[in-house]
Amino acid sequence: IRVVARVRGEVTSLKLQGNAAYFAIKDAETESVLNVFMWRSDVDLSGIEVREGVEVVVTGASEIYKPYGRFSFRAQTIELVGEGSLQAAYLALKKKLDEEGLFLPDRKRPLPELPERVGLITSREGAVIHDFLNNLGRYGFSISFVDSRVEGVVAVKDLLAAMKRLAREPIDVLVLVRGGGSLESLQAFNNEHVVRAIAEFPVPVICAIGHDKDIPLAQLVADFAPSTPTATTVLLNASWEEAITELSFLSRNLVSEFGATLSDHARELELSRGMLSLA
């Protein structure tokens, strides 16, 4: 049975070899050391700089390398520990992307008029998806839903896979939603790969993510960043409601003008009948 575990410690060594990364993490109290193996692609996907002296949490499982009987820990994800480290990483990436112009207002795309096909990425668990669907108007929306983890750094792969899948589908707008959370729980939405995927997505993106303090970078790069799932539905419903209001107004005008035209014709007929009777 392969048991997935989370292990915390300070990086004490790092060796990059081919497609692999080998490093060790040390426990602060006992100074015991755990050897860790990780694919470099997964390290890159984490969006953090792994170096000696930083405190991290790795998620993965232990294994034995059979040819040598060597015990190691194969990590799937790695993340920084501590609000201070996360805040520093957030600010550094924010500065980098801001200098590239990814957050400029000129990059923001308008929503299409009368959007019909909505790509939705969120977790099927919890109240968020229900809030969104319950408040979406009955305007014939077609929802292409992809279930994704949205908590912590482990959500990065899910979010990227979901966006890659929906980028191939004929949707009018992409919606990313999740409830509120701390900087730690929102790591996936401050991940450089996720932020760039949103920036490069082929249709406008609405990103509604609750947050304690700092606005997630995913929201800064998105075309629209409402605060809640309900506010997202307000955006999607808006042009439909305007169209219905306009149609109602035109309908009333049409009936009124038709009635006035009939009245005019009736008067003309009455005058013509009177003139004929005098003749």
GROMACS .gro file of N, CA and C in nm, residues 102-112 172-176 195 197-208 217-226 235:
model
  120
  102LEU      N    1   0.150   4.193  -1.768
  102LEU     CA    2   0.039   4.098  -1.767
  102LEU      C    3  -0.085   4.149  -1.695
  103PHE      N    4  -0.068   4.251  -1.611
  103PHE     CA    5  -0.183   4.302  -1.535
  103PHE      C    6  -0.241   4.431  -1.593
  104LEU      N    7  -0.190   4.476  -1.707
  104LEU     CA    8  -0.234   4.603  -1.764
  104LEU      C    9  -0.382   4.600  -1.802
  105PRO      N   10  -0.455   4.708  -1.777
  105PRO     CA   11  -0.597   4.716  -1.814
  105PRO      C   12  -0.619   4.696  -1.964
  106ASP      N   13  -0.521   4.737  -2.046
  106ASP     CA   14  -0.535   4.724  -2.191
  106ASP      C   15  -0.544   4.579  -2.237
  107ARG      N   16  -0.497   4.487  -2.153
  107ARG     CA   17  -0.502   4.346  -2.188
  107ARG      C   18  -0.639   4.284  -2.162
  108LYS      N   19  -0.721   4.351  -2.083
  108LYS     CA   20  -0.850   4.295  -2.044
  108LYS      C   21  -0.945   4.288  -2.163
  109ARG      N   22  -1.005   4.173  -2.182
  109ARG     CA   23  -1.098   4.153  -2.292
  109ARG      C   24  -1.242   4.164  -2.244
  110PRO      N   25  -1.329   4.224  -2.324
  110PRO     CA   26  -1.470   4.234  -2.284
  110PRO      C   27  -1.540   4.099  -2.296
  111LEU      N   28  -1.646   4.082  -2.220
  111LEU     CA   29  -1.726   3.962  -2.235
  111LEU      C   30  -1.804   3.967  -2.366
  112PRO      N   31  -1.824   3.854  -2.430
  112PRO     CA   32  -1.906   3.855  -2.552
  112PRO      C   33  -2.051   3.888  -2.519
  172ASP      N   34  -1.753   3.031  -2.483
  172ASP     CA   35  -1.751   3.177  -2.499
  172ASP      C   36  -1.674   3.246  -2.387
  173VAL      N   37  -1.672   3.183  -2.271
  173VAL     CA   38  -1.606   3.244  -2.155
  173VAL      C   39  -1.565   3.134  -2.058
  174LEU      N   40  -1.453   3.155  -1.988
  174LEU     CA   41  -1.406   3.060  -1.887
  174LEU      C   42  -1.428   3.120  -1.749
  175VAL      N   43  -1.479   3.039  -1.657
  175VAL     CA   44  -1.503   3.083  -1.519
  175VAL      C   45  -1.424   2.995  -1.423
  176LEU      N   46  -1.344   3.059  -1.337
  176LEU     CA   47  -1.271   2.991  -1.230
  176LEU      C   48  -1.323   3.045  -1.098
  195VAL      N   49  -0.105   3.132  -1.365
  195VAL     CA   50  -0.130   3.273  -1.404
  195VAL      C   51  -0.107   3.292  -1.553
  197ALA      N   52  -0.124   3.062  -1.785
  197ALA     CA   53  -0.227   2.988  -1.859
  197ALA      C   54  -0.355   3.071  -1.870
  198ILE      N   55  -0.388   3.145  -1.765
  198ILE     CA   56  -0.505   3.232  -1.769
  198ILE      C   57  -0.483   3.346  -1.868
  199ALA      N   58  -0.362   3.404  -1.863
  199ALA     CA   59  -0.329   3.515  -1.953
  199ALA      C   60  -0.336   3.472  -2.099
  200GLU      N   61  -0.301   3.348  -2.128
  200GLU     CA   62  -0.296   3.299  -2.266
  200GLU      C   63  -0.424   3.228  -2.309
  201PHE      N   64  -0.523   3.220  -2.222
  201PHE     CA   65  -0.644   3.146  -2.256
  201PHE      C   66  -0.715   3.213  -2.374
  202PRO      N   67  -0.767   3.135  -2.467
  202PRO     CA   68  -0.819   3.193  -2.592
  202PRO      C   69  -0.948   3.275  -2.581
  203VAL      N   70  -1.022   3.263  -2.471
  203VAL     CA   71  -1.144   3.343  -2.455
  203VAL      C   72  -1.137   3.417  -2.321
  204PRO      N   73  -1.221   3.520  -2.301
  204PRO     CA   74  -1.218   3.594  -2.175
  204PRO      C   75  -1.234   3.503  -2.052
  205VAL      N   76  -1.166   3.541  -1.944
  205VAL     CA   77  -1.166   3.462  -1.821
  205VAL      C   78  -1.222   3.545  -1.706
  206ILE      N   79  -1.318   3.486  -1.635
  206ILE     CA   80  -1.370   3.544  -1.511
  206ILE      C   81  -1.314   3.461  -1.396
  207CYS      N   82  -1.248   3.527  -1.302
  207CYS     CA   83  -1.184   3.457  -1.191
  207CYS      C   84  -1.235   3.514  -1.059
  208ALA      N   85  -1.313   3.436  -0.987
  208ALA     CA   86  -1.370   3.479  -0.859
  208ALA      C   87  -1.313   3.391  -0.748
  217LEU      N   88  -0.291   3.638  -0.776
  217LEU     CA   89  -0.238   3.681  -0.906
  217LEU      C   90  -0.327   3.633  -1.020
  218ALA      N   91  -0.396   3.521  -0.999
  218ALA     CA   92  -0.489   3.472  -1.101
  218ALA      C   93  -0.600   3.573  -1.127
  219GLN      N   94  -0.643   3.643  -1.021
  219GLN     CA   95  -0.746   3.745  -1.040
  219GLN      C   96  -0.690   3.870  -1.105
  220LEU      N   97  -0.566   3.903  -1.073
  220LEU     CA   98  -0.505   4.022  -1.132
  220LEU      C   99  -0.488   4.008  -1.282
  221VAL      N  100  -0.463   3.886  -1.330
  221VAL     CA  101  -0.441   3.865  -1.473
  221VAL      C  102  -0.570   3.836  -1.548
  222ALA      N  103  -0.674   3.793  -1.477
  222ALA     CA  104  -0.801   3.760  -1.542
  222ALA      C  105  -0.867   3.884  -1.601
  223ASP      N  106  -0.956   3.863  -1.695
  223ASP     CA  107  -1.026   3.975  -1.759
  223ASP      C  108  -1.129   4.037  -1.664
  224PHE      N  109  -1.187   3.956  -1.579
  224PHE     CA  110  -1.282   4.005  -1.478
  224PHE      C  111  -1.254   3.933  -1.347
  225ALA      N  112  -1.263   4.006  -1.235
  225ALA     CA  113  -1.230   3.948  -1.104
  225ALA      C  114  -1.335   3.984  -1.000
  226PRO      N  115  -1.457   3.932  -1.014
  226PRO     CA  116  -1.560   3.957  -0.912
  226PRO      C  117  -1.522   3.887  -0.782
  235LEU      N  118  -2.241   3.910  -1.382
  235LEU     CA  119  -2.172   3.947  -1.506
  235LEU      C  120  -2.226   3.869  -1.625
   0.00000   0.00000   0.00000
